[in-house]
PDB file of C-alpha atoms and ligand atoms in Angstrom:
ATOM      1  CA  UNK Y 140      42.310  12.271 -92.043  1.00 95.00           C
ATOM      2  CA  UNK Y 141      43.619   8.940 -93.696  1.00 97.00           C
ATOM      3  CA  UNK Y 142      47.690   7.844 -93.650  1.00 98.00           C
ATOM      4  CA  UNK Y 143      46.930   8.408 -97.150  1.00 98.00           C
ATOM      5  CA  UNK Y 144      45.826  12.159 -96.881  1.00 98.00           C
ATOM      6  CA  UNK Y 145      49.194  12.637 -94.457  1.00 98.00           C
ATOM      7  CA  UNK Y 146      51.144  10.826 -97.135  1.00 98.00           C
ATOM      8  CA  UNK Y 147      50.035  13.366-100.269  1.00 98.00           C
ATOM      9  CA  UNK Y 148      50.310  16.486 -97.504  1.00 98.00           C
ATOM     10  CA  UNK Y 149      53.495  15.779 -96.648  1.00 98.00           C
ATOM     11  CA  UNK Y 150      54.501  14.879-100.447  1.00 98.00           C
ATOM     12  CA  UNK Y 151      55.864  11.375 -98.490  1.00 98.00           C
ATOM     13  CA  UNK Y 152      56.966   8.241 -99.452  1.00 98.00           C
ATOM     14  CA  UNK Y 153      55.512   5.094 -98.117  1.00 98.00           C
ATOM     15  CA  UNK Y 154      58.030   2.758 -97.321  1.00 98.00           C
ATOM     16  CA  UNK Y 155      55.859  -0.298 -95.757  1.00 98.00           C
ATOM     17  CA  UNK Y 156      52.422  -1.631 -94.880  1.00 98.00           C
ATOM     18  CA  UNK Y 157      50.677   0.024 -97.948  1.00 97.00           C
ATOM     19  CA  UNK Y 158      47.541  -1.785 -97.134  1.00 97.00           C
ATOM     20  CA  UNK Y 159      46.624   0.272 -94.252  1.00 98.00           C
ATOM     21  CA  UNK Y 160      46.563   3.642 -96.127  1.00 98.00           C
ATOM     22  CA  UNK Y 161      43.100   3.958 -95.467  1.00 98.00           C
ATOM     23  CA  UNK Y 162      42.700   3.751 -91.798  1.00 97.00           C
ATOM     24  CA  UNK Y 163      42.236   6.836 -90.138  1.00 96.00           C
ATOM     25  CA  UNK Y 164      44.509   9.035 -87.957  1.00 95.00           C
ATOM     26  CA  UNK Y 165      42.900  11.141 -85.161  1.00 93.00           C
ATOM     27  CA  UNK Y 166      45.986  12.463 -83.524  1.00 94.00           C
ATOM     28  CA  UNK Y 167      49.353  13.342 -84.009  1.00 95.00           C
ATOM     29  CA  UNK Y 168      52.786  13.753 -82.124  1.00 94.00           C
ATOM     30  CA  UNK Y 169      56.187  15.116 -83.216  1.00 95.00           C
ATOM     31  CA  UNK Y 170      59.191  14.549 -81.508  1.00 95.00           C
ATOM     32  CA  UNK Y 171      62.737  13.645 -81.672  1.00 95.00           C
ATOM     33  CA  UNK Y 172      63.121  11.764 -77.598  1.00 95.00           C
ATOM     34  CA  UNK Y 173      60.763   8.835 -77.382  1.00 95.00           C
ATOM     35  CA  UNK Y 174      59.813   9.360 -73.500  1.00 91.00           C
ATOM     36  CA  UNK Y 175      58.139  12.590 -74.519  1.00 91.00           C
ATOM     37  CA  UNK Y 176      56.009  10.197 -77.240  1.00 93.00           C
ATOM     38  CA  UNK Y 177      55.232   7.658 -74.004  1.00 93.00           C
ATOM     39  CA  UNK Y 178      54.105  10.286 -71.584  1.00 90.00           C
ATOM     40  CA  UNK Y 179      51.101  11.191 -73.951  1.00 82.00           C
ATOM     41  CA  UNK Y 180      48.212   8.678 -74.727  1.00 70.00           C
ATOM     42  CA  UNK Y 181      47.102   9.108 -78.252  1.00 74.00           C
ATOM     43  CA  UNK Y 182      44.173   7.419 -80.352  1.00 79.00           C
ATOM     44  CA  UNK Y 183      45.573   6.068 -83.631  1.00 86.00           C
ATOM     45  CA  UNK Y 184      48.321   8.628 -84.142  1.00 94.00           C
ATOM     46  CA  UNK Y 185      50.878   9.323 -86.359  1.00 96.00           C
ATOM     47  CA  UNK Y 186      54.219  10.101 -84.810  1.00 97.00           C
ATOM     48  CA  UNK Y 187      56.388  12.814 -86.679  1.00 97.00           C
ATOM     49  CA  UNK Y 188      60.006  12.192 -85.810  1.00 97.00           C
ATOM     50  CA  UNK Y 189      63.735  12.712 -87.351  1.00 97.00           C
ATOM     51  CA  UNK Y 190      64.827   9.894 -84.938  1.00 97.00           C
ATOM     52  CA  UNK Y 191      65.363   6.638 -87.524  1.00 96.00           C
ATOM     53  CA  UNK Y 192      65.891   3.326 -85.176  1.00 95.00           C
ATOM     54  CA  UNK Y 193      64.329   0.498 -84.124  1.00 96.00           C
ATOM     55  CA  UNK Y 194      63.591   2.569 -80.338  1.00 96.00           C
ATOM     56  CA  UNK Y 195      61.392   4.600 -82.901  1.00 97.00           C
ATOM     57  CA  UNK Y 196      59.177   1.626 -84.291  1.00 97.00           C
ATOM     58  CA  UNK Y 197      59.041   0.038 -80.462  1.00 97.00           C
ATOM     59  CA  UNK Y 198      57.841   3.178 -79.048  1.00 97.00           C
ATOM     60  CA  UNK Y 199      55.098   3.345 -81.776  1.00 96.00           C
ATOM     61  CA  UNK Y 200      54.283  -0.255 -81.026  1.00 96.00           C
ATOM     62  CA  UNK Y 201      53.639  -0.057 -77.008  1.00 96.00           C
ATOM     63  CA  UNK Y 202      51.394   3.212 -77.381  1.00 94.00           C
ATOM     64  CA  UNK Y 203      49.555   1.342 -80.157  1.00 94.00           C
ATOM     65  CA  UNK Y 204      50.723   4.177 -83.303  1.00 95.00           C
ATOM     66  CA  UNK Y 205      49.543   3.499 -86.184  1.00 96.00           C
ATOM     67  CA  UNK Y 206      51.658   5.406 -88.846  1.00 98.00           C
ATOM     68  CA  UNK Y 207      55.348   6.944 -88.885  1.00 98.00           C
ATOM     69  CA  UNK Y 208      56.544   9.576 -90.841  1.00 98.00           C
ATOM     70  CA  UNK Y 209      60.024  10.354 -90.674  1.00 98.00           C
ATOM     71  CA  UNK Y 210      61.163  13.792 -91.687  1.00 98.00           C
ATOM     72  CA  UNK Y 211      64.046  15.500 -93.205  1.00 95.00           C
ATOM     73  CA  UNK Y 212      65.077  13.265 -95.425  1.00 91.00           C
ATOM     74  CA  UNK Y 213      65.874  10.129 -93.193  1.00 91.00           C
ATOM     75  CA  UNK Y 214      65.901   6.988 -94.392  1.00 90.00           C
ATOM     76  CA  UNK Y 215      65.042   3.750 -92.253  1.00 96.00           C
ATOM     77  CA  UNK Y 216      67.332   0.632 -92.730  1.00 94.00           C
ATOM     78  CA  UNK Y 217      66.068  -2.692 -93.119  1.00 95.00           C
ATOM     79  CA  UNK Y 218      65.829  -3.607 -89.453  1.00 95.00           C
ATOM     80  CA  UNK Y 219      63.486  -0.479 -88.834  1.00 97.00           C
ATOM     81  CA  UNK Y 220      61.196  -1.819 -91.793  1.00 98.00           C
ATOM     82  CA  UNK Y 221      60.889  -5.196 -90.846  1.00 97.00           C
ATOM     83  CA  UNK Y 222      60.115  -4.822 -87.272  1.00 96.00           C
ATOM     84  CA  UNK Y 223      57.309  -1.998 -88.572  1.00 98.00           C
ATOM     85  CA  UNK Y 224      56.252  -4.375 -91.083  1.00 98.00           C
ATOM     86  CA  UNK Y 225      55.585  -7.187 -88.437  1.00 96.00           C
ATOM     87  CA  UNK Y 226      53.660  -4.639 -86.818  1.00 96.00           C
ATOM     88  CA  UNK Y 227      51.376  -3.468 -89.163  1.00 97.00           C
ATOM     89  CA  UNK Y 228      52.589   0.374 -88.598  1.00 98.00           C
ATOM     90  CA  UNK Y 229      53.262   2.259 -91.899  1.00 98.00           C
ATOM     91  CA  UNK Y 230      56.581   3.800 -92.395  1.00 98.00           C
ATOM     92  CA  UNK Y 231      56.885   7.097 -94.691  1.00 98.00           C
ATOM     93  CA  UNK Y 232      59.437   9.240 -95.614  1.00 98.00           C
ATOM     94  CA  UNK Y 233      59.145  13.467 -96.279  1.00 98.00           C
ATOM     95  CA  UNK Y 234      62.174  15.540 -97.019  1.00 98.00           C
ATOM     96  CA  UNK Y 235      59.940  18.216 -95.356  1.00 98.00           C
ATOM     97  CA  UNK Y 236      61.429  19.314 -91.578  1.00 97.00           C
ATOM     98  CA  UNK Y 237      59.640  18.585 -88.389  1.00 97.00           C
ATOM     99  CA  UNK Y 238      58.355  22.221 -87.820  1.00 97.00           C
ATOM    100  CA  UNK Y 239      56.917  22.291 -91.637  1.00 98.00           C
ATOM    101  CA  UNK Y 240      55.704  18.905 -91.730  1.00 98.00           C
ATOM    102  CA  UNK Y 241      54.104  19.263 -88.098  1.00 97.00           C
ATOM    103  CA  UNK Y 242      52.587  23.070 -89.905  1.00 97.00           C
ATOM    104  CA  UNK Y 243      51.028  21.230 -92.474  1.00 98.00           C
ATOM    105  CA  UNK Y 244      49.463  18.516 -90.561  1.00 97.00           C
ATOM    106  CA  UNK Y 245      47.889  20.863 -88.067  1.00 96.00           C
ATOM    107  CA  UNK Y 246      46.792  23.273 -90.900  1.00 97.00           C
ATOM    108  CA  UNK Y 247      44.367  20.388 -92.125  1.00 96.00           C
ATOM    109  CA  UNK Y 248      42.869  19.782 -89.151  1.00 93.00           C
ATOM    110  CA  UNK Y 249      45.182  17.196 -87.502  1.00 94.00           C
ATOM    111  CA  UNK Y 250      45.466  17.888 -83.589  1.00 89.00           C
ATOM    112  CA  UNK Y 251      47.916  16.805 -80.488  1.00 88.00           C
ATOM    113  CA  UNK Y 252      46.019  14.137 -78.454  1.00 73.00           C
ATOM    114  CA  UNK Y 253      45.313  14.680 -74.464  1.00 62.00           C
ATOM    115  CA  UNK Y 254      47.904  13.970 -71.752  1.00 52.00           C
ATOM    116  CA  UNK Y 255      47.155  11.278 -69.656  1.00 45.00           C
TER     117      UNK Y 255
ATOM    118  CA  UNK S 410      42.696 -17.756 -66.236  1.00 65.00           C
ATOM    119  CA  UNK S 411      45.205 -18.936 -63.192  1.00 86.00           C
ATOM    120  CA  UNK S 412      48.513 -17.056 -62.994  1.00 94.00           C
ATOM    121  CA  UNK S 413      51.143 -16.787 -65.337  1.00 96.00           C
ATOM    122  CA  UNK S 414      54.712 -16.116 -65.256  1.00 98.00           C
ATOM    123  CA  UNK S 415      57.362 -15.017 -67.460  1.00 98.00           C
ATOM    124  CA  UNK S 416      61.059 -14.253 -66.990  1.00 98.00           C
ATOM    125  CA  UNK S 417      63.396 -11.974 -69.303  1.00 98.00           C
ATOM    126  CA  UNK S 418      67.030 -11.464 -69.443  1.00 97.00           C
ATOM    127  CA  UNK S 419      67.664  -8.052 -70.955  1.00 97.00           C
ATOM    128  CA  UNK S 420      70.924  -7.245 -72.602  1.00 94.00           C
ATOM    129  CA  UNK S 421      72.568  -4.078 -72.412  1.00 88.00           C
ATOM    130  CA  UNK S 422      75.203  -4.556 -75.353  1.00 85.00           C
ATOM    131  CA  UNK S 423      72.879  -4.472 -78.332  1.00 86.00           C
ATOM    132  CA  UNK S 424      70.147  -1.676 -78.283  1.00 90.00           C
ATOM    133  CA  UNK S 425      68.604  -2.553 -81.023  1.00 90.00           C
ATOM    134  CA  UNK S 426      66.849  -5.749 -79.234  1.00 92.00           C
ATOM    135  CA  UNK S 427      65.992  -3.466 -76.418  1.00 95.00           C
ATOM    136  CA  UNK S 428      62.116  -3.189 -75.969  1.00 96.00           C
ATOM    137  CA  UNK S 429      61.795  -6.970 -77.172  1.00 96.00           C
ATOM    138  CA  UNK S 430      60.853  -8.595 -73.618  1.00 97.00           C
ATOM    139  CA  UNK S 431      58.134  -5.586 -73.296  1.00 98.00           C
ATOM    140  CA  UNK S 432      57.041  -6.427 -76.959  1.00 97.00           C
ATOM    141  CA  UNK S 433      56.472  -9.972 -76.068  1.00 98.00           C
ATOM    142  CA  UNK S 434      54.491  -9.038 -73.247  1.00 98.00           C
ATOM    143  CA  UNK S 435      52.201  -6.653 -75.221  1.00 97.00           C
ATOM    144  CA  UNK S 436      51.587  -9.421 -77.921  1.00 97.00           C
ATOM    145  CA  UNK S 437      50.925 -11.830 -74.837  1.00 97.00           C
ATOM    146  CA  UNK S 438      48.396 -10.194 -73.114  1.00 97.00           C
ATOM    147  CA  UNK S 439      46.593  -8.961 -76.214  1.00 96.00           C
ATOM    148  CA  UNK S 440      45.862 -12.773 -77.022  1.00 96.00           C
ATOM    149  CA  UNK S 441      44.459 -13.170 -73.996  1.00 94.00           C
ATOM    150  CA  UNK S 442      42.218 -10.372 -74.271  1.00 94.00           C
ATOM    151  CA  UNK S 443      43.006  -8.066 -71.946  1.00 96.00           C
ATOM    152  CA  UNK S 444      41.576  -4.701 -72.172  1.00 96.00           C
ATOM    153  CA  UNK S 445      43.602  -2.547 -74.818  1.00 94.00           C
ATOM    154  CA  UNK S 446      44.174   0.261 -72.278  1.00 94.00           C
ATOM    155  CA  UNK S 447      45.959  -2.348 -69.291  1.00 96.00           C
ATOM    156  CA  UNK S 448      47.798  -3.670 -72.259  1.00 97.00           C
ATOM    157  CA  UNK S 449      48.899  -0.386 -73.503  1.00 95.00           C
ATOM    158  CA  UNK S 450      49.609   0.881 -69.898  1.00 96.00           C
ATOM    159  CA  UNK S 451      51.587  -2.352 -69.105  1.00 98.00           C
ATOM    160  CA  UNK S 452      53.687  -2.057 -72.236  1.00 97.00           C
ATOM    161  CA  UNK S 453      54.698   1.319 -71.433  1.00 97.00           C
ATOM    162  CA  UNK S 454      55.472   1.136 -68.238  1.00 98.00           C
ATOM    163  CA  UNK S 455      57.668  -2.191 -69.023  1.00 98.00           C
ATOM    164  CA  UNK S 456      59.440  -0.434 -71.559  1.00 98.00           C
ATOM    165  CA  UNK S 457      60.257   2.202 -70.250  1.00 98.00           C
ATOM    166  CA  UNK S 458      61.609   0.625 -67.114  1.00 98.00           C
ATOM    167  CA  UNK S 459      63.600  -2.318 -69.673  1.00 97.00           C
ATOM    168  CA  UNK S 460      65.308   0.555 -71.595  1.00 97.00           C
ATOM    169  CA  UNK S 461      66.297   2.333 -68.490  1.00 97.00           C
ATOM    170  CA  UNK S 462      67.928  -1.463 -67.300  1.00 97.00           C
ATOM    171  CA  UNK S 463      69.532  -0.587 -70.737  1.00 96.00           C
ATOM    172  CA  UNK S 464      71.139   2.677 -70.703  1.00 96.00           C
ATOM    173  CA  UNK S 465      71.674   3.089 -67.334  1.00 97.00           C
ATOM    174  CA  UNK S 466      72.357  -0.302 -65.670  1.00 96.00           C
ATOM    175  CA  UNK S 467      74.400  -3.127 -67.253  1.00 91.00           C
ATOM    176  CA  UNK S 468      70.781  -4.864 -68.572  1.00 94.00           C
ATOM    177  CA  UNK S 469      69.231  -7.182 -65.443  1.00 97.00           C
ATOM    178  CA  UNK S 470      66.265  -9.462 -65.716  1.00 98.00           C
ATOM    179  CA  UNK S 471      62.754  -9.099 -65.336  1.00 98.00           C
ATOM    180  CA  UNK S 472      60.170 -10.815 -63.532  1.00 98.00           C
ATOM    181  CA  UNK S 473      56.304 -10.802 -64.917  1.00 98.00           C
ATOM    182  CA  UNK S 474      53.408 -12.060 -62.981  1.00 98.00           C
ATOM    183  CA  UNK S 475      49.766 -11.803 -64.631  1.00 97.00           C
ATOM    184  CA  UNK S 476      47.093 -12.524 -62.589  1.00 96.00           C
ATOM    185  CA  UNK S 477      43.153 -12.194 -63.142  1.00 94.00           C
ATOM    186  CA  UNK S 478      43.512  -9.309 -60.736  1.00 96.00           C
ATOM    187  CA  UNK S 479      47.201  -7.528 -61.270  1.00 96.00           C
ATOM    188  CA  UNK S 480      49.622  -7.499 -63.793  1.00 98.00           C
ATOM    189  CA  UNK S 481      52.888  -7.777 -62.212  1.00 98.00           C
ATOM    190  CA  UNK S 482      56.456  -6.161 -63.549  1.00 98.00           C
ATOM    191  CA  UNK S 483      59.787  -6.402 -61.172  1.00 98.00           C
ATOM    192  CA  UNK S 484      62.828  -5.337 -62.861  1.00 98.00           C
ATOM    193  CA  UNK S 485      66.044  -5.896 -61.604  1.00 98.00           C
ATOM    194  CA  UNK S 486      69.249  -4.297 -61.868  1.00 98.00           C
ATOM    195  CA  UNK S 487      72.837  -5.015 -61.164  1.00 96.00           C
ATOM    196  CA  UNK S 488      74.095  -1.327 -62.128  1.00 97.00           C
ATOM    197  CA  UNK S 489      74.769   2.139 -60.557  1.00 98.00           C
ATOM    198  CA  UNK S 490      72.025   2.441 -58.260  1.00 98.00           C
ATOM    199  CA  UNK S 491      70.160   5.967 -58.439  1.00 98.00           C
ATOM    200  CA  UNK S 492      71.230   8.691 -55.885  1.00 97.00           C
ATOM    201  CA  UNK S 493      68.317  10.472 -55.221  1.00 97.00           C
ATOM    202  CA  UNK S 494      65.304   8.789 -56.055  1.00 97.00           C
ATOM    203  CA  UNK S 495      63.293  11.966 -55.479  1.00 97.00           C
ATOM    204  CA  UNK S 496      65.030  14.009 -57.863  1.00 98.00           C
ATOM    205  CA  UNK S 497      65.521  10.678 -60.697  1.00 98.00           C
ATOM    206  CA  UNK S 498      61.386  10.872 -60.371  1.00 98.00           C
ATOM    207  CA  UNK S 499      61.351  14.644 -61.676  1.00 97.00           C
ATOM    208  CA  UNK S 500      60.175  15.242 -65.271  1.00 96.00           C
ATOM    209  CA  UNK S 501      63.185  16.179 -66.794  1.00 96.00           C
ATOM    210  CA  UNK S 502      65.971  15.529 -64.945  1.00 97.00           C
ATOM    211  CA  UNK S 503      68.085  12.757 -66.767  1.00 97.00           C
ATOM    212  CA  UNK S 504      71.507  11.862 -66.491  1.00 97.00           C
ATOM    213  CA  UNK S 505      72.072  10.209 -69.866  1.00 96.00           C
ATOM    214  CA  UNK S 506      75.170  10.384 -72.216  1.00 95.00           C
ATOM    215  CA  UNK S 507      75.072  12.617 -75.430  1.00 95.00           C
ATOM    216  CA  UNK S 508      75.016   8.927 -77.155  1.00 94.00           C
ATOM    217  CA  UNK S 509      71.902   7.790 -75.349  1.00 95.00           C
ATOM    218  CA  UNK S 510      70.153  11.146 -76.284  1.00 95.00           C
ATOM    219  CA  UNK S 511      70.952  10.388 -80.117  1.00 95.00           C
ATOM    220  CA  UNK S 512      69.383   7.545 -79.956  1.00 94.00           C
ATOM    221  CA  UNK S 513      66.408   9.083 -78.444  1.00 96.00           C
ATOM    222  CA  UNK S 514      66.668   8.668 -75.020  1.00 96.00           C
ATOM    223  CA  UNK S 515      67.241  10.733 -72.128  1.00 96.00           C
ATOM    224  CA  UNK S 516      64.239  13.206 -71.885  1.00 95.00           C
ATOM    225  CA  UNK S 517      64.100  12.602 -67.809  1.00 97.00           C
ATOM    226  CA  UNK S 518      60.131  11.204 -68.721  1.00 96.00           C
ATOM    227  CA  UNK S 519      60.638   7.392 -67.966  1.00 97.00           C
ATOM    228  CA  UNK S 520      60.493   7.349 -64.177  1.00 98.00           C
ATOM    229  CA  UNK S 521      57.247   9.908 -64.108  1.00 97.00           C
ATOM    230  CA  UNK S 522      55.902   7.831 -67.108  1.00 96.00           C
ATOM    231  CA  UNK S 523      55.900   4.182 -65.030  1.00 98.00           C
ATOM    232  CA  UNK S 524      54.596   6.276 -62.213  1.00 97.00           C
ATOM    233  CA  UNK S 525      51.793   7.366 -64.716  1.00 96.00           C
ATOM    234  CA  UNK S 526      50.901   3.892 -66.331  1.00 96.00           C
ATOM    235  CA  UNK S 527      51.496   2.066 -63.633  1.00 98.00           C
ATOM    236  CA  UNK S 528      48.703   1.759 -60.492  1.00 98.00           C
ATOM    237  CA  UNK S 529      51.887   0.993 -57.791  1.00 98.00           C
ATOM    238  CA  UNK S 530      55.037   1.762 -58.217  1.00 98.00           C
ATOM    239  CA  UNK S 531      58.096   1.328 -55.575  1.00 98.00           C
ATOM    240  CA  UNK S 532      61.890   1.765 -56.369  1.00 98.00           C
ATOM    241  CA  UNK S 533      64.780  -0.164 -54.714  1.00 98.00           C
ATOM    242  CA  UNK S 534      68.120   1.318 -54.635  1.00 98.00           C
ATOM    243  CA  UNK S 535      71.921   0.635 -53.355  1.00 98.00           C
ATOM    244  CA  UNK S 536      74.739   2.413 -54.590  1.00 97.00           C
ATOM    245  CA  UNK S 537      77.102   0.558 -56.387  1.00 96.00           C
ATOM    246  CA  UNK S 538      74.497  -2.429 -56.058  1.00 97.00           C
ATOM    247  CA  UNK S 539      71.772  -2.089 -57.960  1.00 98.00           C
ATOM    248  CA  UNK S 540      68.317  -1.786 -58.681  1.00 98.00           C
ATOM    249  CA  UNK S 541      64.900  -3.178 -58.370  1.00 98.00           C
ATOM    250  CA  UNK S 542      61.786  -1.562 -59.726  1.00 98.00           C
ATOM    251  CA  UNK S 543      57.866  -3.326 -58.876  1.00 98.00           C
ATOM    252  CA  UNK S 544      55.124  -2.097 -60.920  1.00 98.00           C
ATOM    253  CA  UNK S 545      51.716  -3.397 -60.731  1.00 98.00           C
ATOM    254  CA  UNK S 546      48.719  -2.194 -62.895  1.00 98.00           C
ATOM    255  CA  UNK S 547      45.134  -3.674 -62.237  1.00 97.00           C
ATOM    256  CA  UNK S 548      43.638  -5.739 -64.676  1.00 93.00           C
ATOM    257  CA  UNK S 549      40.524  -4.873 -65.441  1.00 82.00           C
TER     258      UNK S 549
HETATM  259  N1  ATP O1300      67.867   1.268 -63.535  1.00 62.55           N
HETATM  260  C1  ATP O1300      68.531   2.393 -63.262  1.00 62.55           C
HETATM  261  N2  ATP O1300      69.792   2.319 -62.760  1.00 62.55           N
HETATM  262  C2  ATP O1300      70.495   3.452 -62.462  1.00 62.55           C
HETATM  263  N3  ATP O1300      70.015   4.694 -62.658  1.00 62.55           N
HETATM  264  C3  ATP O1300      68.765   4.830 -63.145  1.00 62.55           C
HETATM  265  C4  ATP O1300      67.970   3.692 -63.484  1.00 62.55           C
HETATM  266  N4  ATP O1300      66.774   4.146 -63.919  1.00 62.55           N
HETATM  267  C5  ATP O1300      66.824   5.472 -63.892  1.00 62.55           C
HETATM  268  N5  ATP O1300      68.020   5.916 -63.416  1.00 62.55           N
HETATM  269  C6  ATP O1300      68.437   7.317 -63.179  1.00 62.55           C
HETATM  270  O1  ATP O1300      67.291   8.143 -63.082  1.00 62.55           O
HETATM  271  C7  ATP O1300      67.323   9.155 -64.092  1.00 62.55           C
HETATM  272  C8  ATP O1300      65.914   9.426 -64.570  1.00 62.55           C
HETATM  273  O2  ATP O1300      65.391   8.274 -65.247  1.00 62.55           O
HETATM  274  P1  ATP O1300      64.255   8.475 -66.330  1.00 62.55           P
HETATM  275  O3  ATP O1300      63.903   7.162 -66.897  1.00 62.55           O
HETATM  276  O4  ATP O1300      63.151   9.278 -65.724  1.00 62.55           O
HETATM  277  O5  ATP O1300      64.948   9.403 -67.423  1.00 62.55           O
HETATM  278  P2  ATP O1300      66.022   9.004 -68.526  1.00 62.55           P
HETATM  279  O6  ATP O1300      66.095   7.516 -68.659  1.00 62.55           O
HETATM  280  O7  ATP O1300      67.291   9.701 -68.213  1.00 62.55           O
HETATM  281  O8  ATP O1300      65.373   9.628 -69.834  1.00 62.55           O
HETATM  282  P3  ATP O1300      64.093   9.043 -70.620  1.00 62.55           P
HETATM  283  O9  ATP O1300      63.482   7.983 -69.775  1.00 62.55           O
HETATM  284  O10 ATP O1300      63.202  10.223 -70.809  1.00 62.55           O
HETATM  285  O11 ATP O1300      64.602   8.522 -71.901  1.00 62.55           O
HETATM  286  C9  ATP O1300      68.244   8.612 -65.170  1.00 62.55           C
HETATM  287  O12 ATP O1300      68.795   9.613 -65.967  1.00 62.55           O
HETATM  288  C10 ATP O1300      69.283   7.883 -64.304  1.00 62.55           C
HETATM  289  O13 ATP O1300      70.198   8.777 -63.756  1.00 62.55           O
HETATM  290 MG1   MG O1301      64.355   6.390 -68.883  1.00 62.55          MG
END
């Protein structure tokens, strides 16, 4: 699956790093308390999350995520953007909530990646 | 590659820069081509020990040492001290604020995850004192 393909499942908005719509996701991860997101080790992942702050775009950045969609409507201020943007990670936004957005992504084939 | 050494001075009284000393690491030892997995084990385990300095101590500095051999972290901490470092190391068991668990914190997963990530791991502790964590992950 491509950030795009997560983008049109989720009916999401892409808020940064558009150029990297085409790289491929192999995992994903959905949760609200950023330790849980460090105790697994994911290839390329997404991370599902309704927790908007910079914490959110540095814990993407030390386990190497690729793509963040924030659910339920939330919407990142600048600060979140620019550090994602500086990081290459792609920012979206889905009005969808974390159990439905998390649904959808499974239902098409997206999985949880091994603990450590 | 001889050693190389880097201090930090992490802040406690703006969150949103918390993370940046680990972030400078990362981008540090990627240039120097270190293998993606010590980098992303390093980073973790640096982060999660620098926002820990954070919300639970009154910020501290930390110490990093890269050698061809180890990679180095030794954060240290002016705050609290932890009571019981046996319980502290349990998944779950956390004793942050309401505030620091809106923000995303406070799962009770950063102590196990350093242990994780990191090859060595050994926690110094006072009461009232402060404290001192030494990680060191192999590089290879
Ligand atoms: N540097 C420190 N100074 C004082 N107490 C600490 C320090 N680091 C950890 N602790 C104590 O140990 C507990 C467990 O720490 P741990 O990092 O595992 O979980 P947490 O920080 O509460 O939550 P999480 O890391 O999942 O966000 C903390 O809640 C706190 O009571
Ligand atoms: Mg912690």
């Amino acid at each position: 699956m491509t950030i795009a393909d997560i983008r049109d499942h989720l009916e999401a908005t892409v808020l940064c790093c558009e150029e990297n719509l085409g790289r491929e996701v192999h995992t994903a991860c959905g949760s609200d308390m950023m330790s849980d997101v460090l105790a697994f080790v994911k290839d390329q992942s997404v991370l599902v999350t309704g927790l908007c702050n910079p914490q959110t775009v540095r814990t993407a950045e030390m386990m190497d995520i690729i793509c963040i969609c924030f659910v339920r409507g939330k919407e990142p201020d600048e600060t979140v953007i620019k550090l994602a943007e500086e990081r290459d990670i792609v920012i979206m936004a889905t009005q969808k909530r974390m159990f439905e957005a998390c649904g959808i992504l499974y239902e098409n084939g997206l999985r949880g990646g091994a603990s450590h | 590659m001889s050693t190389l050494k880097f201090h930090y001075k992490v802040d406690k009284t703006d969150f949103t820069r918390a993370g940046e000393a680990s972030s400078d690491v990362k981008g540090k030892l990627k240039k120097m081509g270190c293998d993606p997995e010590v980098v992303r084990k390093v980073a973790i385990a640096m982060y999660e020990g620098e926002i820990n300095m954070v919300i639970h101590a009154d910020g501290g500095v930390i110490d990093v040492e890269i050698s061809p051999e180890d990679i180095t972290l030794v954060l240290k901490d002016k705050g609290p001290g932890i009571a019981d470092i046996d319980k502290a190391m349990q998944e779950g068991y956390s004793t942050a604020s309401e505030n620091v668990r809106s923000l995303g914190f406070g799962a009770g997963m950063g102590l196990p995850n350093m242990k994780k990530y990191s090859d060595e791991m050994k926690i110094e502790t006072e009461l009232g004192v402060g404290t001192t964590v030494t990680m060191v992950i192999h590089n290879t």
